[in-house]
Amino acid sequence: MADVQLNPAPDAAGSPREADNPRDSLVAHFGPDKPLKLDAGVELAPFQIAYKTYGTLNAQRSNAVMICHALTGDHHVASTNPVTGKPGWWEIMVGPGRPIDTERYFVICSNVMGGCLGTSGPASINPATGKPYGLDFPVITIRDMVRAQAMLLDRLGIETLFAVAGGSMGGMQVLQWAASYPERVFAALPLACATRHSAQNIAFHEVGRQAVMADPEWKQGRYLLEDTNPRRGLAVARMGAHITYLSDAALHRKFGRRLQDRSNPTFSFDADFEVESYLRHQGSSFVERFDANSYLYLTRAMDYFDLAADYGGVLAKAFKESQTRFCIVSFTSDWLFPTSDSRAIVHALNAGGARVSFAEIATDKGHDAFLLDEPELLAITRGFLDSAAKARGLKG
Amino acid sequence: MLTPLQPQTDVNAARAPGNGRVDYLVVAQMIDPGAKVLDVGCGDGELLRLLAETRNVDGRGIELSREGVNESVAKGLAVVQGDADTDLGDYPDDAFDYVILSQTLQATRHPRQVLEHMLRIGRHAVVSFPNFGHWRIRLQIMFGGHMPRTDNLSYSWYDTPNIHFCTIKDFRQLCEQTGAKMEKAVALNAWGSRLRLNAPWWFWNLFGEQAVFLLSRKD
């Protein structure tokens, strides 16, 4: 490691330092005897998974809840993020007395494979070379992420999960969990997601990746070795993606055509409008906490996701005779994963006779609504889990 | 034979599962304990809750209104947002022991298709509906000369979701046409009491305010 040139910012996520030795995290190491078999046809070993747990595992080991994070999320779901200093990304949902109650459930959340906050990814050190993997890291799929999570669960000695929950890319992992390990999932909560990434969504991701790769500082993915950082490219990618997480109505409500700290347009390309200033801030703060290559890998994983394709094109076969209880939630203004996507999951589950709840929540907050204070979502999650806990024989 | 029902007067009835609705209790008595049940148009899920708590059923629901669905799911019920007219086709044959259509038949666009799907998906169908042949409704049209409005059917003609009213006589004819076998039938008067079982059909059609039918496929 001595000859590795680290990024200068000591706290920057995506630096080998955070990618290999994450702060305030538990790390599970898997040696050469425990390789991760990847869909790309290769085996990854050794590798590591960074994770957090909240609450206490009961004696029967029956109260574990796995939270799957979204594209740019991490395992700091319900406690202060050591990289940003901000609250955990789902504290509204997960914590003492919250719908996913850490006084009742043992909550596990791990950084996904390909991530940059402590689980093996392109920013991690390749043990074969002693240098960051960069593009030598194998391409990861949603199923690979879930395989790794299952190995973590084995390591923790937990046979079955009481529930798996997550939104967006996290929701894809929830669906994959239910399809790959039906006997290990008692209840599943896939939110604001789909069983496959649409052409439009792949298109948006491709624009983001091209923005990263067009930045001269990307250096064909070798920026960690060359001491550069494709900040501008990654910021543009984030700005574009962020628009897709909101809605026209929400942007209009928050910003309208208001000008930023000025009374008249400057007749320049400065950030005259509040919405421009907001997006620039979103872009620049994102690059401080995320690795550009990791962004390429994780968007790719979402693009490749097509659950039905693994089952001869028939989605219902993915959930055949599933005993898992499902609660599916979509949001009216989510145009990235519209309600029709969730309805397709419901149809497949009904065709298989599965026990499924499905609610669409009226909101103008767009795709990101699953992360926000939506009282109906919180009430639905609580009701669904309470009822499942009763069926599971968990004490209140 | 079922025991006669008494009208609910208990002050706690509103808080009991099913909100103490007599037609719900009649439906519940037609369902075998532990059965797998689909409630089409389940509203706020109170009938499903009643069935879960008193008959230990494995219940599912479909409901059109977002409010009804979200309220049901928050109660822990397995309810999906959907439309009886378009979504029943997604369910496989014989998926349920009972498919219930409670006070919803008259709001469907294609009642006959809905009934046929119910008998395909479930081994039994339970249908409850307001009887448009009730004497008060007949009187309102005959002497009032206007579309009937009652306590149970309080909508004006121009904003009602109820587009396919029928009488008990009409429904029996539909059953014959669709090849449904009538296993049980109950008619309730305006006070929620059962009409005499040995009364003739014309009596039920005149004095029954609501009817509940248990149907099965004719083999």
XYZ file of C-alpha atoms in Angstrom:
615
model
C 0.000 0.000 0.000
C 2.977 2.288 0.431
C 3.112 3.338 -3.186
C -0.603 4.151 -3.400
C -1.312 7.802 -3.858
C -4.261 8.639 -1.704
C -6.634 11.474 -2.363
C -5.638 14.429 -0.247
C -8.912 15.059 1.585
C -8.648 12.901 4.703
C -12.401 12.493 5.081
C -13.312 12.028 1.449
C -15.444 9.002 0.821
C -14.231 6.902 -2.022
C -10.648 7.333 -0.936
C -9.031 3.995 -0.256
C -8.980 4.992 3.382
C -12.779 5.109 3.773
C -13.290 2.361 1.212
C -11.059 -0.056 3.128
C -11.275 1.115 6.719
C -14.722 2.673 7.167
C -15.254 4.661 10.310
C -17.986 3.826 12.793
C -18.792 0.559 10.966
C -18.564 -3.163 11.501
C -16.619 -5.010 8.801
C -17.020 -8.664 7.839
C -13.989 -10.078 5.992
C -14.336 -13.016 3.615
C -11.105 -14.765 2.736
C -10.005 -16.787 -0.314
C -11.972 -19.765 1.048
C -15.227 -17.765 0.852
C -15.297 -16.229 -2.624
C -18.314 -14.306 -3.875
C -19.573 -15.941 -7.079
C -20.564 -13.139 -9.413
C -23.049 -13.089 -12.302
C -20.195 -11.815 -14.468
C -18.805 -15.350 -14.251
C -15.873 -14.602 -11.974
C -15.224 -15.064 -8.299
C -14.271 -12.200 -6.033
C -11.974 -13.009 -3.117
C -11.059 -11.771 -0.693
C -13.756 -9.206 -0.114
C -15.307 -7.331 2.754
C -18.704 -5.981 3.773
C -19.159 -2.889 5.941
C -22.362 -2.856 7.946
C -24.209 -1.448 10.911
C -26.633 -3.095 13.309
C -29.227 -1.553 15.586
C -31.226 -3.196 18.346
C -30.796 -6.700 19.761
C -31.120 -10.102 18.148
C -33.601 -12.151 20.178
C -32.860 -15.646 21.500
C -34.823 -17.310 18.678
C -32.915 -15.186 16.128
C -36.255 -14.400 14.548
C -36.393 -10.592 14.686
C -33.737 -9.581 12.156
C -34.636 -6.929 9.597
C -32.360 -6.284 6.630
C -32.425 -2.755 5.202
C -31.194 -2.419 1.613
C -29.952 1.015 0.639
C -30.475 2.899 -2.606
C -27.947 3.868 -5.303
C -26.046 6.507 -3.374
C -27.037 5.389 0.122
C -24.925 3.589 2.683
C -25.166 1.443 5.802
C -25.543 4.409 8.170
C -29.312 4.050 8.095
C -30.245 5.192 11.584
C -27.201 6.878 13.076
C -24.999 9.854 12.228
C -23.078 9.368 9.011
C -19.359 9.667 9.874
C -18.537 10.958 6.379
C -21.122 13.723 6.110
C -21.896 14.320 9.782
C -25.584 14.226 8.825
C -28.305 12.034 10.383
C -28.784 8.493 9.063
C -30.635 8.418 5.744
C -33.776 6.654 7.046
C -34.099 7.834 10.638
C -37.733 8.738 9.939
C -38.419 5.025 9.369
C -35.817 3.178 11.448
C -35.076 3.736 15.138
C -36.550 3.412 18.618
C -40.335 3.699 18.340
C -40.161 4.227 14.580
C -42.142 1.908 12.218
C -39.050 -0.317 11.860
C -38.611 -0.264 15.610
C -35.069 -0.951 16.803
C -36.431 -1.693 20.273
C -38.274 -4.618 18.748
C -36.247 -5.660 15.717
C -32.562 -6.333 15.104
C -31.798 -4.103 12.131
C -28.894 -4.858 9.793
C -27.818 -2.584 6.972
C -24.745 -3.208 4.848
C -22.975 -1.148 2.221
C -23.642 -2.806 -1.159
C -21.024 -4.630 -3.231
C -19.429 -2.088 -5.532
C -20.019 0.682 -2.998
C -17.407 3.033 -1.618
C -18.033 3.202 2.111
C -16.311 0.062 3.316
C -17.688 -2.798 1.227
C -15.444 -3.998 -1.590
C -15.766 -1.825 -4.681
C -13.671 -0.091 -7.334
C -12.137 2.262 -4.759
C -10.972 -0.639 -2.579
C -7.404 -1.853 -2.653
C -6.917 -4.811 -4.970
C -4.883 -7.255 -2.853
C -3.267 -8.617 -6.011
C -1.695 -5.274 -6.874
C -1.817 -3.278 -3.676
C -3.532 -0.501 -5.609
C -7.168 0.543 -5.968
C -9.113 -1.723 -8.318
C -10.545 1.036 -10.484
C -12.092 -0.577 -13.560
C -10.389 -3.895 -12.749
C -13.160 -4.461 -10.249
C -15.671 -6.946 -11.722
C -19.099 -5.696 -12.765
C -21.648 -6.261 -10.015
C -25.363 -7.082 -10.296
C -28.251 -6.681 -7.876
C -28.177 -10.454 -7.386
C -24.482 -10.263 -6.481
C -25.290 -7.644 -3.858
C -27.936 -9.911 -2.368
C -25.642 -12.968 -2.479
C -23.104 -11.004 -0.473
C -25.773 -9.949 2.029
C -26.794 -13.592 2.415
C -23.168 -14.485 3.156
C -23.107 -11.738 5.784
C -26.254 -13.200 7.290
C -24.626 -16.640 7.418
C -21.648 -15.063 9.133
C -23.955 -13.504 11.719
C -25.611 -16.887 12.286
C -29.050 -15.697 11.191
C -31.052 -18.258 9.244
C -34.132 -16.241 8.319
C -34.966 -12.572 8.142
C -38.166 -11.339 9.696
C -38.228 -8.641 7.019
C -36.266 -7.084 4.176
C -37.016 -3.462 3.325
C -35.722 -0.836 0.936
C -36.610 1.669 -1.744
C -35.432 2.204 -5.323
C -32.241 0.139 -5.821
C -32.888 -1.081 -2.267
C -36.327 -2.242 -3.409
C -34.716 -4.171 -6.268
C -32.578 -5.973 -3.700
C -35.690 -6.733 -1.636
C -37.344 -8.324 -4.685
C -34.174 -10.272 -5.434
C -34.054 -11.473 -1.828
C -37.640 -12.721 -2.084
C -36.911 -14.476 -5.383
C -33.487 -15.962 -4.526
C -34.086 -16.879 -0.889
C -37.868 -17.170 -0.387
C -37.406 -19.457 2.618
C -35.198 -16.866 4.343
C -37.619 -13.911 3.990
C -40.772 -13.761 6.119
C -41.866 -10.296 5.003
C -40.720 -8.060 2.158
C -41.184 -4.300 1.725
C -40.062 -3.187 -1.727
C -40.771 0.543 -2.088
C -40.729 2.770 -5.176
C -39.067 0.156 -7.367
C -39.519 -2.233 -10.267
C -38.523 -5.731 -11.297
C -36.544 -4.258 -14.169
C -34.927 -0.996 -15.096
C -36.809 0.718 -17.915
C -35.207 1.988 -21.127
C -35.760 5.547 -19.904
C -33.988 4.806 -16.632
C -31.064 3.142 -18.402
C -30.901 6.213 -20.634
C -30.663 8.566 -17.660
C -27.940 6.416 -16.122
C -25.986 6.394 -19.367
C -26.024 10.208 -19.458
C -24.648 10.220 -15.914
C -21.904 7.739 -16.739
C -20.931 9.652 -19.864
C -20.647 12.832 -17.794
C -18.203 11.062 -15.459
C -16.203 9.488 -18.254
C -16.044 12.751 -20.247
C -14.272 14.459 -17.343
C -10.528 14.504 -18.247
C -9.761 13.849 -14.586
C -11.463 10.463 -14.792
C -8.277 9.165 -16.525
C -9.926 5.979 -17.847
C -10.926 5.143 -14.298
C -7.365 5.448 -12.928
C -7.895 8.749 -11.122
C -7.063 7.381 -7.668
C -3.643 6.330 -8.989
C -3.066 9.568 -10.833
C -4.161 11.765 -7.949
C -7.016 13.385 -9.804
C -10.766 13.290 -9.203
C -13.520 13.646 -11.830
C -15.510 15.976 -9.614
C -17.146 17.951 -12.382
C -18.314 14.882 -14.249
C -19.693 13.209 -11.158
C -21.390 16.451 -10.059
C -23.131 16.774 -13.436
C -24.202 13.120 -13.214
C -25.670 13.781 -9.790
C -27.435 16.950 -10.930
C -29.126 15.122 -13.767
C -30.078 12.163 -11.599
C -31.376 14.395 -8.822
C -33.973 15.894 -11.164
C -35.334 12.404 -11.776
C -35.770 11.868 -8.030
C -38.104 14.863 -7.752
C -41.133 15.945 -9.749
C -42.157 18.925 -11.831
C -44.670 19.895 -9.142
C -42.142 19.594 -6.322
C -39.536 21.663 -8.170
C -42.175 24.295 -8.919
C -43.323 24.337 -5.294
C -39.783 24.589 -3.893
C -38.193 26.981 -6.400
C -40.603 28.185 -9.040
C -38.758 30.700 -11.211
C -37.329 32.528 -8.217
C -33.901 34.144 -8.612
C -30.988 33.314 -6.305
C -29.879 36.262 -4.104
C -30.580 38.788 -6.832
C -33.481 40.824 -8.074
C -32.739 40.721 -11.792
C -31.215 38.221 -14.213
C -27.498 38.844 -14.743
C -27.570 38.050 -18.465
C -24.812 35.524 -17.915
C -24.518 31.797 -17.242
C -24.178 32.299 -13.522
C -26.680 30.410 -11.332
C -29.415 33.047 -11.598
C -32.254 30.737 -10.636
C -32.674 29.160 -7.220
C -33.132 25.759 -8.831
C -29.745 26.057 -10.551
C -28.040 26.976 -7.313
C -29.763 24.065 -5.573
C -28.647 21.561 -8.202
C -25.071 22.840 -8.155
C -25.036 22.382 -4.403
C -26.418 18.845 -4.772
C -23.685 18.041 -7.271
C -20.784 19.496 -5.347
C -21.764 18.002 -1.981
C -22.235 14.584 -3.599
C -18.682 14.375 -4.927
C -17.369 14.888 -1.398
C -18.917 11.637 -0.269
C -18.995 9.381 -3.324
C -16.543 7.629 -5.593
C -17.022 8.223 -9.317
C -16.216 4.664 -10.378
C -18.544 3.318 -7.721
C -21.277 5.443 -9.322
C -20.568 3.758 -12.670
C -20.726 0.274 -11.159
C -23.887 0.783 -9.151
C -25.841 2.455 -11.957
C -24.796 -0.482 -14.148
C -26.082 -2.954 -11.590
C -29.501 -1.281 -11.701
C -29.491 -1.247 -15.513
C -28.821 -4.983 -15.658
C -31.638 -5.774 -13.238
C -34.441 -7.750 -14.906
C -35.870 -10.263 -12.484
C -38.247 -11.916 -14.969
C -35.376 -12.587 -17.383
C -33.876 -14.958 -14.813
C -37.137 -16.932 -14.834
C -37.783 -17.433 -18.538
C -39.376 -14.024 -18.907
C -42.280 -14.922 -16.610
C -42.200 -12.746 -13.526
C -44.745 -14.875 -11.687
C -42.246 -17.760 -11.715
C -39.826 -15.643 -9.669
C -42.324 -15.705 -6.810
C -43.891 -19.112 -7.403
C -45.480 -20.525 -4.256
C -43.822 -17.828 -2.197
C -44.811 -17.848 1.458
C -43.349 -14.379 1.942
C -45.708 -11.531 2.842
C -45.240 -8.564 0.551
C -46.062 -4.910 1.049
C -45.495 -2.856 -2.073
C -45.719 0.925 -2.085
C -45.544 3.413 -4.951
C -45.961 7.181 -5.129
C -48.190 9.069 -7.551
C -45.534 11.576 -8.665
C -42.692 9.044 -9.014
C -41.911 9.055 -12.731
C -38.675 7.076 -12.345
C -40.481 4.023 -10.936
C -44.129 4.770 -11.718
C -47.043 2.971 -10.113
C -47.419 0.794 -13.219
C -44.079 -0.836 -12.306
C -45.358 -1.706 -8.843
C -48.633 -2.930 -10.274
C -46.705 -5.379 -12.468
C -45.134 -6.834 -9.322
C -48.569 -7.101 -7.697
C -50.005 -8.908 -10.723
C -47.136 -11.405 -10.682
C -47.539 -12.012 -6.971
C -51.308 -12.447 -7.251
C -50.833 -14.878 -10.097
C -48.604 -16.894 -7.789
C -51.099 -16.691 -4.945
C -48.726 -14.741 -2.693
C -49.897 -12.667 0.227
C -49.517 -9.106 -0.992
C -50.495 -5.605 0.081
C -50.117 -2.740 -2.338
C -50.694 0.943 -1.728
C -50.112 3.985 -3.877
C -49.498 7.147 -1.900
C -50.570 10.552 -3.215
C -47.657 12.975 -3.007
C -45.932 15.526 -5.236
C -42.478 14.661 -3.841
C -41.519 12.258 -6.619
C -39.310 9.200 -6.333
C -37.546 10.442 -3.185
C -40.853 10.338 -1.274
C -39.916 6.952 0.205
C -37.124 8.671 2.149
C -39.293 11.505 3.449
C -41.848 12.095 6.160
C -44.888 10.619 4.407
C -47.322 9.807 7.235
C -49.239 7.265 5.153
C -46.051 5.377 4.284
C -45.061 5.285 7.948
C -48.537 4.079 9.009
C -48.615 1.424 6.289
C -45.139 0.149 7.174
C -46.012 0.007 10.847
C -49.321 -1.789 10.218
C -47.750 -4.267 7.830
C -44.850 -5.119 10.144
C -47.064 -5.302 13.260
C -49.329 -7.785 11.535
C -46.374 -9.797 10.222
C -44.768 -9.778 13.681
C -47.977 -11.168 15.141
C -47.981 -13.954 12.551
C -44.302 -14.574 13.271
C -44.954 -14.750 17.006
C -42.720 -11.781 17.841
C -43.507 -10.021 21.086
C -44.779 -6.455 20.852
C -79.410 -23.952 9.538
C -78.244 -20.500 10.611
C -79.542 -18.907 13.753
C -81.551 -15.707 13.346
C -79.634 -12.511 13.887
C -80.573 -9.806 16.312
C -80.054 -6.176 15.323
C -76.929 -4.764 16.957
C -77.691 -2.332 19.762
C -74.421 -2.629 21.676
C -72.792 0.813 22.031
C -69.403 -0.791 21.410
C -70.597 -2.293 18.176
C -69.048 0.494 16.114
C -65.636 -0.361 17.495
C -65.985 -4.102 17.004
C -64.509 -5.642 13.841
C -66.902 -5.028 10.993
C -68.336 -2.069 12.889
C -71.227 -4.304 13.889
C -72.728 -4.324 10.411
C -75.378 -7.011 10.165
C -74.713 -7.798 6.510
C -71.067 -8.439 7.425
C -72.144 -10.882 10.106
C -74.383 -12.678 7.623
C -71.483 -12.948 5.186
C -69.154 -14.137 7.954
C -71.537 -16.942 8.873
C -71.351 -18.261 5.331
C -67.546 -18.627 5.453
C -65.917 -21.788 6.764
C -63.295 -21.140 9.461
C -59.705 -21.091 8.220
C -60.729 -20.571 4.582
C -58.780 -18.586 2.023
C -60.837 -15.525 1.126
C -60.662 -12.700 -1.406
C -62.824 -9.632 -0.667
C -63.418 -7.684 -3.866
C -64.124 -4.031 -3.088
C -63.104 -4.403 0.540
C -63.426 -0.707 1.460
C -61.634 0.059 4.713
C -61.058 -3.662 5.328
C -63.547 -4.069 8.189
C -65.149 -7.215 6.775
C -61.703 -8.785 6.291
C -60.796 -7.840 9.841
C -64.017 -9.406 11.115
C -63.328 -12.579 9.128
C -59.738 -12.755 10.362
C -60.731 -12.320 13.985
C -63.868 -14.444 14.117
C -63.309 -17.045 11.374
C -59.503 -17.172 11.304
C -59.476 -16.793 7.526
C -56.459 -16.146 5.303
C -57.864 -12.975 3.772
C -56.902 -10.799 0.817
C -58.605 -7.733 -0.561
C -58.908 -5.555 -3.637
C -60.105 -1.980 -3.277
C -60.480 0.807 -5.796
C -60.132 3.824 -3.502
C -56.653 4.833 -2.398
C -57.947 5.865 1.039
C -59.580 2.471 1.598
C -56.448 0.595 0.536
C -54.085 2.617 2.676
C -56.361 2.310 5.702
C -56.631 -1.455 5.177
C -52.883 -1.977 4.745
C -52.188 0.101 7.841
C -54.464 -2.362 9.690
C -52.093 -5.117 8.576
C -54.456 -6.546 5.951
C -53.236 -7.928 2.628
C -55.064 -5.493 0.386
C -54.077 -4.231 -3.050
C -55.252 -1.210 -4.968
C -57.174 -2.457 -7.959
C -60.391 -2.554 -9.960
C -62.866 -5.443 -9.869
C -63.688 -4.830 -13.534
C -60.117 -5.123 -14.809
C -57.931 -6.907 -12.268
C -59.745 -10.147 -11.445
C -58.360 -11.653 -14.642
C -54.895 -11.696 -13.037
C -55.923 -14.270 -10.450
C -55.483 -17.958 -11.251
C -58.335 -20.490 -11.174
C -59.308 -21.937 -7.781
C -56.980 -19.588 -5.906
C -59.500 -19.020 -3.107
C -62.161 -20.899 -1.170
C -64.433 -17.853 -1.190
C -64.539 -14.677 -3.241
C -66.704 -12.006 -1.627
C -68.380 -9.081 -3.340
C -69.918 -7.058 -0.538
C -72.155 -4.134 -1.555
C -70.020 -3.659 -4.669
C -71.900 -5.497 -7.458
C -73.975 -2.436 -8.311
C -70.827 -0.301 -8.738
C -69.132 -2.567 -11.288
C -69.218 -1.847 -15.009
C -69.595 -5.510 -15.991
C -71.403 -7.338 -13.154
C -71.804 -10.533 -15.141
C -68.088 -10.774 -15.953
C -67.202 -9.986 -12.363
C -69.471 -12.774 -11.147
C -68.005 -15.219 -13.660
C -64.463 -14.348 -12.570
C -65.449 -14.802 -8.922
C -66.692 -18.311 -9.602
C -63.526 -19.083 -11.551
C -61.115 -17.766 -8.903
C -63.023 -19.133 -5.936
C -64.831 -22.374 -5.241
C -67.592 -20.242 -3.721
C -68.789 -16.704 -4.285
C -70.578 -14.587 -1.694
C -72.473 -11.607 -3.067
C -74.333 -9.022 -1.004
C -76.216 -6.183 -2.624
C -79.014 -3.673 -1.996
C -82.313 -4.941 -3.409
C -83.735 -2.418 -5.862
C -87.047 -4.250 -5.731
C -87.691 -3.197 -2.131
C -91.159 -1.685 -1.647
C -89.828 1.710 -0.530
C -87.784 2.054 -3.693
C -90.753 0.984 -5.802
C -92.919 3.575 -4.030
C -90.397 6.384 -4.580
C -90.430 5.824 -8.302
C -94.155 5.143 -8.531
C -95.438 7.998 -6.412
C -92.452 10.308 -5.973
C -91.562 10.094 -9.649
C -87.842 10.497 -8.856
C -84.837 8.218 -8.603
C -84.912 6.537 -5.213
C -82.740 7.664 -2.311
C -82.624 5.760 0.956
C -80.425 5.763 4.061
C -78.272 3.013 2.553
C -78.327 4.470 -0.952
C -77.990 8.174 -0.305
C -76.395 9.313 -3.582
C -78.129 11.556 -6.091
C -78.633 9.946 -9.489
C -76.037 12.232 -11.106
C -73.098 11.476 -8.804
C -73.719 7.898 -7.733
C -71.016 5.237 -8.156
C -73.867 2.708 -8.321
C -74.502 2.170 -12.009
C -75.936 -1.352 -12.105
C -78.695 -1.773 -9.575
C -80.662 -4.995 -9.575
C -83.439 -6.696 -7.693
C -83.293 -10.074 -5.987
C -85.277 -11.457 -8.911
C -82.779 -9.994 -11.415
C -79.844 -11.445 -9.516
C -81.386 -14.919 -9.436
C -81.775 -14.742 -13.200
C -78.127 -13.704 -13.575
C -77.106 -16.693 -11.460
C -79.046 -19.007 -13.773
C -77.498 -17.436 -16.868
C -73.957 -17.712 -15.531
C -74.417 -21.258 -14.311
C -74.051 -20.361 -10.645
C -75.627 -22.664 -8.105
C -77.404 -20.950 -5.197
C -76.386 -22.669 -1.977
C -77.747 -20.190 0.547
C -79.613 -16.926 0.421
C -80.507 -14.448 3.135
C -82.632 -11.319 2.848
C -82.541 -8.618 5.503
C -85.315 -6.121 6.109
C -84.796 -2.418 6.769
C -84.004 -3.120 10.448
C -81.349 -5.706 9.640
C -83.530 -8.689 10.615
C -83.738 -11.776 8.447
C -86.881 -12.446 6.475
C -88.574 -15.795 7.016
C -86.674 -18.547 5.247
C -89.828 -20.179 3.966
C -91.170 -16.936 2.518
C -91.671 -16.983 -1.255
C -89.173 -15.184 -3.491
C -91.674 -12.400 -4.389
C -91.940 -11.641 -0.646
C -88.136 -11.357 -0.346
C -88.014 -9.191 -3.440
C -90.569 -6.805 -1.949
C -89.487 -6.706 1.705
C -85.777 -7.508 1.566
C -83.711 -4.350 1.671
C -80.448 -6.266 1.256
C -79.680 -9.754 0.058
C -76.713 -12.054 0.598
C -76.157 -15.057 -1.684
C -73.717 -17.929 -1.298
C -73.008 -19.382 -4.738
C -70.931 -22.173 -6.172
C -70.152 -23.462 -9.639
C -72.708 -25.786 -11.203
C -70.868 -28.973 -12.023
